[in-house]
Amino acid sequence: MTTTQLSPQYDPSTIERAIYQRWLDLGVFAPPADGDREPYVIVIPPPNVTAVLHMGHGLNNTIQDVLIRLERMRGRAVLWLPGTDHAGIATQNVVERLIASEGKRRQDLGRDAFVERVWAYVGETGGRILDQLKAIGASCDWSRTRFTLDDEYSDAVLEVFVRLYHEGLIYRGHRVIHWCPRCLTALSDEEAEFRERDESLYYIRYPIVRGGGTHAADEHVVVATTRPETMFGDVALVFHPDDARYRRHRGGRVRIPLTAVEIGIDVSPAVERDFGTGMLKVTPAHDANDFDIAAVLDPKGERPVILTEDARMADVERVPADLRGLERDGARTYLVERLRAEQLLEKAEPYRHAVRHCYRCDTVVEPRLSDQWFVRMAPLAAPALEAYRRGRLRFVPERWGKVYEQWLTQIRDWNISRQLWWGHRIPAWFCEADGCDHLTVQRDAPAGCQACGGRVRQETDVLDTWFSSWLWPFATMGWPRPTADLRRFYPGHTLVTAPEILFFWVARMVMAGYHFMHQAPFETVFLHGTVRDTQHRKMSKSAGNGIDPLEVVDRYGADALRYTVVAGSAIGTDVIMDPNDLESTFAAGRNFANKLWNVGRFIVTNLDAPTTPADGLDPAQFELADRWILSRCQRAITDTTDALDRFRLNDAAAAGYHFVWDDLADWYVEQVKPRLYGTVPGGEVARAILSHVFGTALRLLHPIMPFVTEELWSHLPGAGAEPLATTAWPVPQTDFLDEEAEDRFGRVQALVGAVRAVRAEYRVPPSRAVTARVQPANTAALEAFNAEQRTIERLAKIGKLAMDGGGGGGGAHAVLPDGSSVFVPLGDAIDVRQECARLAAEIERVERQLAAVDAKLRNDQFTNRAPAEVVERERQKAGTWREQCETLADKRRALGC
RNA sequence: GGGCGAAUAGCUCAGGGGUUGAGAGCGCCUGCCUUACAAGCAGGAAGUCGGGGGUUCGAAUCCCUCUUCGCCCACCA
């Protein structure tokens, strides 16, 4: 490779694409065919097929790629399996919106045409996100890309359904579920998210029906409810059996307000006496608890459904005619007014409570009685729970384990049927023959009913998206067929995801893994934080606070994005980014990539030929700085490796950063220049060591910043044809650890720093060299000087360093870390008279400012009227300036002005 | 209602198994286009480590408590 065309500024846009292509061409991402290497497997959390890359994906996939690249360099057979999720509701919604713009509803097209339309849409735009992942450097094995609706994958989904059904773990249930009246489908508990809402608690009078055991003096019973519009579905009122207030009403009857419907008054221990009036209306078809209460009260009784699927008041006898067809919110408003008018509303008080919302469209979910398919979860949860408790499944950070455990402990059955068209259609066939209610459940359509041979019709519902995702770790590898991939790559190792889908996905994958593969699908679950803006709001496109990763890649490069994301994610914490200031958000990463580029440029241009390997050199030829950088390099290796192994990716990033910038660029490169330029001998050793430590740095940083490191590697003489991506991860060479060298070079740094401080303080021009005198007591500093005379002279711009000497004349002391000092006489380096004058002028200026502020602070008008923080700021200013005056006066004294 | 987490420099955050002068990046101030890099170099200012209490020779760190923020779970309608 030529070494002459590296531009002074790193321009990622010119190299990233080519590098990625090279990795693809070389087949770097596919696990090696030879089966004797230990595998390392991560399955990607499949993004929604319609998704567009956002910062959350950026974070999630960068982390996975870092782990993947590390293990690949360690020589394991690495598989990072990519793919997408069909995302039932989300995708169907997208396409429904699309055809809505053509004035059509999905019903207009019909099921088959609609599903075809979705496929067309997915074919066009689907999977775009996978290409976007390439832009951030994701090293997935694209040849194994999967989609949850692929034929093979679908076979697995249906197989699982059939097996679980026949094992009695899937059943059909008639109960109150969460229903989204906008998406027109049932939802699981997890898909119906609680959100606080400010509503009202209405106290409604139910008129008492005379006769029975009812006390004649009472006219009505008051019930508190947040949902008055559901009262037409009431079947009873209940109070707590121990509630003396209502004892006389037991067995009595009331009329549902505005109707002629009579219902009884009964008791139920489920009633909370202190809530509302202690009297509860039982609406079994529109409230899960009420359904349970009614099941005890009257197992065979009616469960009137009084809301339509799209949440309008139903056209049924129980609902007053003037309310029928009204949408639920309008119905409530109207109803409340009518109740008020008829003196049937005692009061309405403001009430804040948590209401479930559809996680896809945010519509308030309607509890609704219907027939759905459920998975019996307790038996599946048991092994998943045990795996965690026995330490076979580990969470990072650990605390999520408790959350996982708690959820599994109180797990409820999973509603898996969705009234959608986009998804895996449930492989169940109902018999249409009279009197036969047999269900045929099998993978392929039966010729007829298994029981009576009659005609059958297939269930129209599809399965919950998560019912396919939970099989991801093995269905992607060909299950239920006994494939080679399954043998080799199951179980996997690390799962990297956000805590938000711990229940949706992670826990269920563990359950499926145990049930169908008898092993957990991974051993470690690494849960990273959420990307948020500076106000800690979750980033999202709809909230307008998102950052487009592709824009970042475009402007600053993938490595800048990756570095920033990794450096910003300490374990268990969220990643905060400022969408309004991409420049400073990604500055650290961009600057570092540029730094790396420039050190590389310097090193590469000074290495015209392959160098001797560092461990082939004669240590007798090493200078102090050589021993020092080799030792620092060892520490960088162990620190980085250790950090990565503990999932402390931010520490790994910091270790590489500081080694490259603080040690290599700031000190070693500067120290070594005379040798490289031939002004002093030893160039060969310097080159060899430069090459060694820089090559090591590139390897250490490669998982985090793959592009810039790969590019520089290709320019490093002697690096060979092998891409950096598959070179071996550095192993520490303990021979190179050298505490003595670190200690001694530390003194050199201190000495140089001390002199530089004096130079800066007194504005010694770069062209002028100074003299410095080390206080005689400080033998350590003298030793450092003796050992590294050339370095210190060069870096501190010392012309002469005296080893004895007191502190007479005009000059300044700089204190060394051990408490002793360096004295720099400044008479020969600056015009003392001029500096004295400058200092005097500055003191005068500061004093003037100080006087002004002091006067201000003495002025009561100001101190009383100005905002406290303004006054405080002024006070601080005064303090700072007062100190500054002291400092300047000290300087004048030092110079003997 | 229960549980969890966070509060450290102007901003975004590390650290914290008790013991030396509390760190980084960005920002800020001063001086520098020093032949790798101005996306840079050198130097510098800046924090009573949220309030209060306790344990200790010693606490930013451990314990208690309060305040404020965030998250998760939850069938008081």
Tab-separated table of N, CA and C in Angstrom, chain A residues 452 603 763 854 871:
chain	number	residue	atom	x	y	z
A	452	CYS	N	-65.153	-36.081	12.622
A	452	CYS	CA	-66.313	-36.531	11.874
A	452	CYS	C	-66.114	-36.457	10.364
A	603	ILE	N	3.350	7.672	11.868
A	603	ILE	CA	4.104	6.433	12.048
A	603	ILE	C	4.342	5.745	10.708
A	763	ARG	N	4.945	33.401	29.638
A	763	ARG	CA	4.895	33.654	28.209
A	763	ARG	C	6.268	33.647	27.553
A	854	ASP	N	-16.812	45.261	43.519
A	854	ASP	CA	-16.949	45.499	44.951
A	854	ASP	C	-17.952	46.614	45.212
A	871	VAL	N	-26.335	38.034	41.916
A	871	VAL	CA	-25.485	38.564	42.997
A	871	VAL	C	-24.401	37.545	43.329
